[in-house]
mmCIF file with all atom_site columns, C-alpha atoms in Angstrom:
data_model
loop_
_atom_site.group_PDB
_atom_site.id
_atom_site.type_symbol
_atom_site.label_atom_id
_atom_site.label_alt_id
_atom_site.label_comp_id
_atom_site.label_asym_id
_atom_site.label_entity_id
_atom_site.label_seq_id
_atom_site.pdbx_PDB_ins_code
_atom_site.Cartn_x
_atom_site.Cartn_y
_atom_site.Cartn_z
_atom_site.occupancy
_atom_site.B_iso_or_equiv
_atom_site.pdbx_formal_charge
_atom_site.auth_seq_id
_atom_site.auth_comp_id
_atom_site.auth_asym_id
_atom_site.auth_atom_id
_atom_site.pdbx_PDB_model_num
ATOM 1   C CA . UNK E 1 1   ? 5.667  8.965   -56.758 1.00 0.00 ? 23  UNK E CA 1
ATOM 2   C CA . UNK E 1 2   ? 5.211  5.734   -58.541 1.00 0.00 ? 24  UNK E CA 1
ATOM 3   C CA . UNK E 1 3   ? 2.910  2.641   -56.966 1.00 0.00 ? 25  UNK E CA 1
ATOM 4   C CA . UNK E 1 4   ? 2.076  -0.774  -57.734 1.00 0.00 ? 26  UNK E CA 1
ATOM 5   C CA . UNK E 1 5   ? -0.889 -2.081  -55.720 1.00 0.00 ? 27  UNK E CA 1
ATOM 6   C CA . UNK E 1 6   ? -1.886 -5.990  -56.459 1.00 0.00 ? 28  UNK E CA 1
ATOM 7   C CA . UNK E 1 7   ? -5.068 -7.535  -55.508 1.00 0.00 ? 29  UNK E CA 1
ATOM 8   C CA . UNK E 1 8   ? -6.435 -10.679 -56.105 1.00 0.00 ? 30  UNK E CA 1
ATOM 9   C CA . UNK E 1 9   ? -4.721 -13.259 -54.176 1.00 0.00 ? 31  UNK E CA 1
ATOM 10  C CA . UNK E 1 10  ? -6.387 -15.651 -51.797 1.00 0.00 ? 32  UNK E CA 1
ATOM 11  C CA . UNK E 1 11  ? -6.840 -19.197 -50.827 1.00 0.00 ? 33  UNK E CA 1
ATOM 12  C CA . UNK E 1 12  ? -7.590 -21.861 -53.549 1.00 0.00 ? 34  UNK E CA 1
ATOM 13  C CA . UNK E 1 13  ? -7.306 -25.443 -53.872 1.00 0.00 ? 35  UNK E CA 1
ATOM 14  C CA . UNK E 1 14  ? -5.512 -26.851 -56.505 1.00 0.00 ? 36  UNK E CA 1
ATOM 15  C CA . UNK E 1 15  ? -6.794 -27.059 -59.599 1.00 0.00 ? 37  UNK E CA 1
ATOM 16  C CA . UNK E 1 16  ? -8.843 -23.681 -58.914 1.00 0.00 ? 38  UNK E CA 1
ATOM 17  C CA . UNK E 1 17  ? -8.617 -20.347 -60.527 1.00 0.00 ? 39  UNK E CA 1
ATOM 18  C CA . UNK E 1 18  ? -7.091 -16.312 -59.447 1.00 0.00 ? 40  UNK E CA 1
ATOM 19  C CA . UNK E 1 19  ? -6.733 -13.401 -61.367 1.00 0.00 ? 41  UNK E CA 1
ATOM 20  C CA . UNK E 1 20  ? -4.201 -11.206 -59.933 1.00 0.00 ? 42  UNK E CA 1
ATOM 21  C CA . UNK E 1 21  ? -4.033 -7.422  -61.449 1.00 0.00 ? 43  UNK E CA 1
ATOM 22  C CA . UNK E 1 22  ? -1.777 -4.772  -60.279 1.00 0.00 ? 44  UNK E CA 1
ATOM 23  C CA . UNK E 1 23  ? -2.614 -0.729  -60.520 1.00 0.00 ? 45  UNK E CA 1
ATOM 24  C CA . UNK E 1 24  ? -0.017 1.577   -61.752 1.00 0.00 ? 46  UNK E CA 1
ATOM 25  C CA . UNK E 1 25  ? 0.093  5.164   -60.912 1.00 0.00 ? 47  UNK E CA 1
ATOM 26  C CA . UNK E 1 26  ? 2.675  7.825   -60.999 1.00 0.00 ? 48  UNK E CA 1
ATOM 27  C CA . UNK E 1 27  ? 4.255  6.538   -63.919 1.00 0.00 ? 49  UNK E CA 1
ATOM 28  C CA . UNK E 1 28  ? 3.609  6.335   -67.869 1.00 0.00 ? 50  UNK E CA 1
ATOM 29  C CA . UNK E 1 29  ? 2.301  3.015   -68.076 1.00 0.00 ? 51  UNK E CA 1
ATOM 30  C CA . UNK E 1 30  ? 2.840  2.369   -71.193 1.00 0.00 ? 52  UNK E CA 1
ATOM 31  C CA . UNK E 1 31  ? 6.233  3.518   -71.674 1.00 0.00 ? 53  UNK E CA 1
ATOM 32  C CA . UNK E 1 32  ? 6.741  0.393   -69.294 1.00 0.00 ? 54  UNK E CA 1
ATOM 33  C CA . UNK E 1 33  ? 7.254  -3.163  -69.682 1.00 0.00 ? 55  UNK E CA 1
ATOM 34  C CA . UNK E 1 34  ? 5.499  -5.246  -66.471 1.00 0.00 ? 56  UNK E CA 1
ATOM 35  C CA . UNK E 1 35  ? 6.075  -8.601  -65.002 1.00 0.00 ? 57  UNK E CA 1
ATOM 36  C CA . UNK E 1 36  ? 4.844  -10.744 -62.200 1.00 0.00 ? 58  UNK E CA 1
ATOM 37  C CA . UNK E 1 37  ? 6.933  -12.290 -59.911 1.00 0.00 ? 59  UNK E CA 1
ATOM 38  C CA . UNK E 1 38  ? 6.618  -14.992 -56.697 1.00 0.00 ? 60  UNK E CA 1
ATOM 39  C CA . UNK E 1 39  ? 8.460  -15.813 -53.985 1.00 0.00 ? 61  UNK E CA 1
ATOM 40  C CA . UNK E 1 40  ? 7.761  -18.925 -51.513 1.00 0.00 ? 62  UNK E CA 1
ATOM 41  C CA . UNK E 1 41  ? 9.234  -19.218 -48.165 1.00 0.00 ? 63  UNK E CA 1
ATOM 42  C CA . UNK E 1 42  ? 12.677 -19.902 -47.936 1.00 0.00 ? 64  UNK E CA 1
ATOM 43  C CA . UNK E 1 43  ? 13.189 -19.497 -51.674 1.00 0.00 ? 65  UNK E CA 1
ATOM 44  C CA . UNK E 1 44  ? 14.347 -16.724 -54.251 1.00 0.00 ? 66  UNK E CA 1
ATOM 45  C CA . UNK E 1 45  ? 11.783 -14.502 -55.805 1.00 0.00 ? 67  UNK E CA 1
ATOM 46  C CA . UNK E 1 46  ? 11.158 -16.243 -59.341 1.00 0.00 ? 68  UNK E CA 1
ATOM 47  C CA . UNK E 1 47  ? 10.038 -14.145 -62.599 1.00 0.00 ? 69  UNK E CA 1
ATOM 48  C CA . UNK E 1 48  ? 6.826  -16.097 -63.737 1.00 0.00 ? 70  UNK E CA 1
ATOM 49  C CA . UNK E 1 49  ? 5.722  -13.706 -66.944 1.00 0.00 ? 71  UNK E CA 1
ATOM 50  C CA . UNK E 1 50  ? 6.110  -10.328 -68.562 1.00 0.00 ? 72  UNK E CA 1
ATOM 51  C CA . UNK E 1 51  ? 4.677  -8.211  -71.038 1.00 0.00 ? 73  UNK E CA 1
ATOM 52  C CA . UNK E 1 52  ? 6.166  -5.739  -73.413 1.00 0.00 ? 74  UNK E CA 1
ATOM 53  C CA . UNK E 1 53  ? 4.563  -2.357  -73.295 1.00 0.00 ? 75  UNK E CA 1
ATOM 54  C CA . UNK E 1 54  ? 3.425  -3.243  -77.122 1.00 0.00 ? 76  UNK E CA 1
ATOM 55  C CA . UNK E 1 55  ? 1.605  -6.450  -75.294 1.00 0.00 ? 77  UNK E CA 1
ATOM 56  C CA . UNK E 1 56  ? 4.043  -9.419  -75.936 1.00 0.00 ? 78  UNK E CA 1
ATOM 57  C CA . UNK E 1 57  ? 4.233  -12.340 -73.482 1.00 0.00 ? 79  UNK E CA 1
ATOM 58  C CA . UNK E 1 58  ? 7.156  -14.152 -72.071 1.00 0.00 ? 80  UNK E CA 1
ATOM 59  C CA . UNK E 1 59  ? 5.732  -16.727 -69.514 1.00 0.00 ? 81  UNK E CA 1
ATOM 60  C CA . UNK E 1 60  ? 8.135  -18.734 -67.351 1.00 0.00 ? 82  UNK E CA 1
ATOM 61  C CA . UNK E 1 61  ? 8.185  -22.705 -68.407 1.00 0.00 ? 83  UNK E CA 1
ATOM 62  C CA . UNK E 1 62  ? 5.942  -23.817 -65.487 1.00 0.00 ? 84  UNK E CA 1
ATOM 63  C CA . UNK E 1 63  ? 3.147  -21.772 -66.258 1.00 0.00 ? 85  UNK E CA 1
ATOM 64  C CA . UNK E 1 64  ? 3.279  -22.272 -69.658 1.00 0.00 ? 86  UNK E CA 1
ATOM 65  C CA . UNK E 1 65  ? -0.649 -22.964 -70.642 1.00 0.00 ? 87  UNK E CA 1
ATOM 66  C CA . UNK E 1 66  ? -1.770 -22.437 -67.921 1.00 0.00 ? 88  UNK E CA 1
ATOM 67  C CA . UNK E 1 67  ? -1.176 -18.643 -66.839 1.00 0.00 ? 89  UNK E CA 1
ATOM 68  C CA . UNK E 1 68  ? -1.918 -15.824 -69.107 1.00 0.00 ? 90  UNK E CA 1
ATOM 69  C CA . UNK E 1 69  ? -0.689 -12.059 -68.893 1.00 0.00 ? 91  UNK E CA 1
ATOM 70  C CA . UNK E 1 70  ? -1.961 -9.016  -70.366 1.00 0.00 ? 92  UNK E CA 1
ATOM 71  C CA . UNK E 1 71  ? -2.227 -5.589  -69.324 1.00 0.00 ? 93  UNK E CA 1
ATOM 72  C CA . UNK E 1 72  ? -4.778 -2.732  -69.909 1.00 0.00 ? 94  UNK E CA 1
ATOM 73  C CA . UNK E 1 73  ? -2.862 0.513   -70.816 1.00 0.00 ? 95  UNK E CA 1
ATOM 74  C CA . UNK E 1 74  ? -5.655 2.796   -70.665 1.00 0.00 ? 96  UNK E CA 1
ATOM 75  C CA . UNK E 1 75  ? -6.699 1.334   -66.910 1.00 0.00 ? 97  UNK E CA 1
ATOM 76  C CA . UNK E 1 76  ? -3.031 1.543   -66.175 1.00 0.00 ? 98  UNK E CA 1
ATOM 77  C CA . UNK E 1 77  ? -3.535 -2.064  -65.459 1.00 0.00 ? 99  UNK E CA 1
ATOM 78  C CA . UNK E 1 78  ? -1.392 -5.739  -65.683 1.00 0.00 ? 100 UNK E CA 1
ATOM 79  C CA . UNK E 1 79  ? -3.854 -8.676  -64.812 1.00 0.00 ? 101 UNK E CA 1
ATOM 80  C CA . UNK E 1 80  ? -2.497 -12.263 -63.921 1.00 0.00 ? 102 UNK E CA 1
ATOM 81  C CA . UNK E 1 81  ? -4.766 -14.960 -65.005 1.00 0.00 ? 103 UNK E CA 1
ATOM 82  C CA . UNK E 1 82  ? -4.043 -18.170 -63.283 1.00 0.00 ? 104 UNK E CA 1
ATOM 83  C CA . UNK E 1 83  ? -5.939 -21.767 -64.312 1.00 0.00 ? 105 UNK E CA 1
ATOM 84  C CA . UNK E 1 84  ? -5.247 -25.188 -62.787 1.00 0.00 ? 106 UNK E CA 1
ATOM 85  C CA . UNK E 1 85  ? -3.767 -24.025 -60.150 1.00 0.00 ? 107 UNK E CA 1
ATOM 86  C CA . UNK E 1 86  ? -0.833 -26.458 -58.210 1.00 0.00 ? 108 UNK E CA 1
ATOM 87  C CA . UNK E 1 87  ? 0.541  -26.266 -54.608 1.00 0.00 ? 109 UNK E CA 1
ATOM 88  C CA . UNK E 1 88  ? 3.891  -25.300 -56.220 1.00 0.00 ? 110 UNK E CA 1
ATOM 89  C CA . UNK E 1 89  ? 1.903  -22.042 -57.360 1.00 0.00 ? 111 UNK E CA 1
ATOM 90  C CA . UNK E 1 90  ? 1.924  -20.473 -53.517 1.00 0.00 ? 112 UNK E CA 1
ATOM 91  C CA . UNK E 1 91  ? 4.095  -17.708 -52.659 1.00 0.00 ? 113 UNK E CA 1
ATOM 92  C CA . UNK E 1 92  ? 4.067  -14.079 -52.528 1.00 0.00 ? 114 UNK E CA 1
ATOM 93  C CA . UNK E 1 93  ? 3.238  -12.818 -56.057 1.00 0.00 ? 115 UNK E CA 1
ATOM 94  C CA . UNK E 1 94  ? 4.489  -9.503  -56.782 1.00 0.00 ? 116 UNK E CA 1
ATOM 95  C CA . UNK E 1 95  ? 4.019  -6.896  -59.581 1.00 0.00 ? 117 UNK E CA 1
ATOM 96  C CA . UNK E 1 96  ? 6.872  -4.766  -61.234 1.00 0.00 ? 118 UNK E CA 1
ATOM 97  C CA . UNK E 1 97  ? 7.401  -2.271  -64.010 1.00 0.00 ? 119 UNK E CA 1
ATOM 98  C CA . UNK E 1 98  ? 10.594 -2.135  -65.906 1.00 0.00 ? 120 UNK E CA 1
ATOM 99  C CA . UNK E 1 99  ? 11.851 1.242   -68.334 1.00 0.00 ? 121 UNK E CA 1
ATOM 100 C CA . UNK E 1 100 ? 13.817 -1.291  -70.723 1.00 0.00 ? 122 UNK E CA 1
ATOM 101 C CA . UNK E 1 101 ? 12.895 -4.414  -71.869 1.00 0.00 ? 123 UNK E CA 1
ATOM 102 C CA . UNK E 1 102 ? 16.701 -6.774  -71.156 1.00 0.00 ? 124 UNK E CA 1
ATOM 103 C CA . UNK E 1 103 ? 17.396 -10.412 -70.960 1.00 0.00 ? 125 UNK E CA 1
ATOM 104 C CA . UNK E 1 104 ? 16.706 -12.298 -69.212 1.00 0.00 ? 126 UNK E CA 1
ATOM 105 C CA . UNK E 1 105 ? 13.613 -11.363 -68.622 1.00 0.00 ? 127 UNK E CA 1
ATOM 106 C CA . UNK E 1 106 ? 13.260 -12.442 -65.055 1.00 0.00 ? 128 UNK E CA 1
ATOM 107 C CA . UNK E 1 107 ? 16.063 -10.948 -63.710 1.00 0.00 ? 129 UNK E CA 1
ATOM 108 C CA . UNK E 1 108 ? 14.295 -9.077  -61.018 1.00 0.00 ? 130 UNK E CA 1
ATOM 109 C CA . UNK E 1 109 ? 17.645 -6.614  -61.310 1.00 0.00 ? 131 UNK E CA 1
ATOM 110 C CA . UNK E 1 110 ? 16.286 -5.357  -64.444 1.00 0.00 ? 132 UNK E CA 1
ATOM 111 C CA . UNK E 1 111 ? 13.017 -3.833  -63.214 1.00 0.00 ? 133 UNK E CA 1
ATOM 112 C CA . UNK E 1 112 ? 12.625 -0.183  -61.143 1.00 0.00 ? 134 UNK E CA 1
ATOM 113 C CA . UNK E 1 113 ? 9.491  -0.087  -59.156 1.00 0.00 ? 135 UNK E CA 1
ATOM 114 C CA . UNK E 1 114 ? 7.625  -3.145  -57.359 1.00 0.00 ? 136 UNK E CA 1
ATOM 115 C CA . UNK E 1 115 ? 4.298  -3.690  -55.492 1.00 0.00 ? 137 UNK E CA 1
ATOM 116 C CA . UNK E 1 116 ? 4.465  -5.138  -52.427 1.00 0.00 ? 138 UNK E CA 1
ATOM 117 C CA . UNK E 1 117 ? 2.633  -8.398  -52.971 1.00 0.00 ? 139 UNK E CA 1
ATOM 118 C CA . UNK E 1 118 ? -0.156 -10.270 -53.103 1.00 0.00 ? 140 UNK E CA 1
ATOM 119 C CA . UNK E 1 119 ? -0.452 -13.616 -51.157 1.00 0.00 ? 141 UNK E CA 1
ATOM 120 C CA . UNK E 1 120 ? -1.542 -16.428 -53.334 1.00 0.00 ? 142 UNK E CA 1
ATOM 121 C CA . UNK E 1 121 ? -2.020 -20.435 -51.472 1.00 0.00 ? 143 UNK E CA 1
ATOM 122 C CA . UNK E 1 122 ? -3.181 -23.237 -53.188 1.00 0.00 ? 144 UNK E CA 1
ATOM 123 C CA . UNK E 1 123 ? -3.549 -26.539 -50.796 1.00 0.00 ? 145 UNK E CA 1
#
């Protein structure tokens, strides 16, 4: 059967640094296109980037420059790197693997199989 495990989160203050990655397994990776998504308390999970299976990046406007995602299909991997990091940047961050790449892009509809999260706080 198919699982996403992230890792990574923690504790930061802002302007810090993460790197989130997620493990694949039980699927073809790189048939697959990934994303990351968050979701704080009391709010709706939000798509913050994806990658094509051929590597291209779509980020989401507030991480623009500052968040970069890329993915390792050999390791079965997708990595989250996250600079200058704000308080608006907590939540539950959450990896997921889609068969066909639709817009929008962060229409968490669109993907099949999610991790189950990763806690990320920045105070």
């Amino acid at each position: 059967h198919v699982q996403l495990v992230e890792s990574g989160g923690g504790s930061v203050q802002a302007g810090g640094s993460l790197r989130l990655s997620c493990a694949a397994s039980g699927l073809t990776f790189s048939n697959y296109y990934m994303g990351w998504f968050r979701q704080a308390p009391g709010k709706e999970r939000e798509g913050v980037a994806t990658i094509t299976s051929g590597g291209m990046p779509t980020y989401a406007d507030g991480v623009k420059g500052r968040f970069t995602i890329s993915r390792d299909n050999g390791k079965s991997t997708v990595y989250l790197e996250m600079n200058s990091l704000k308080p608006e940047d907590t939540g539950m961050y959450y990896c997921a693997a889609g068969r066909k790449f639709t817009y929008p892009w962060n229409d968490p509809r669109d993907y099949n199989y999610w991790g189950q999260g990763t806690q990320v706080t920045v105070s």
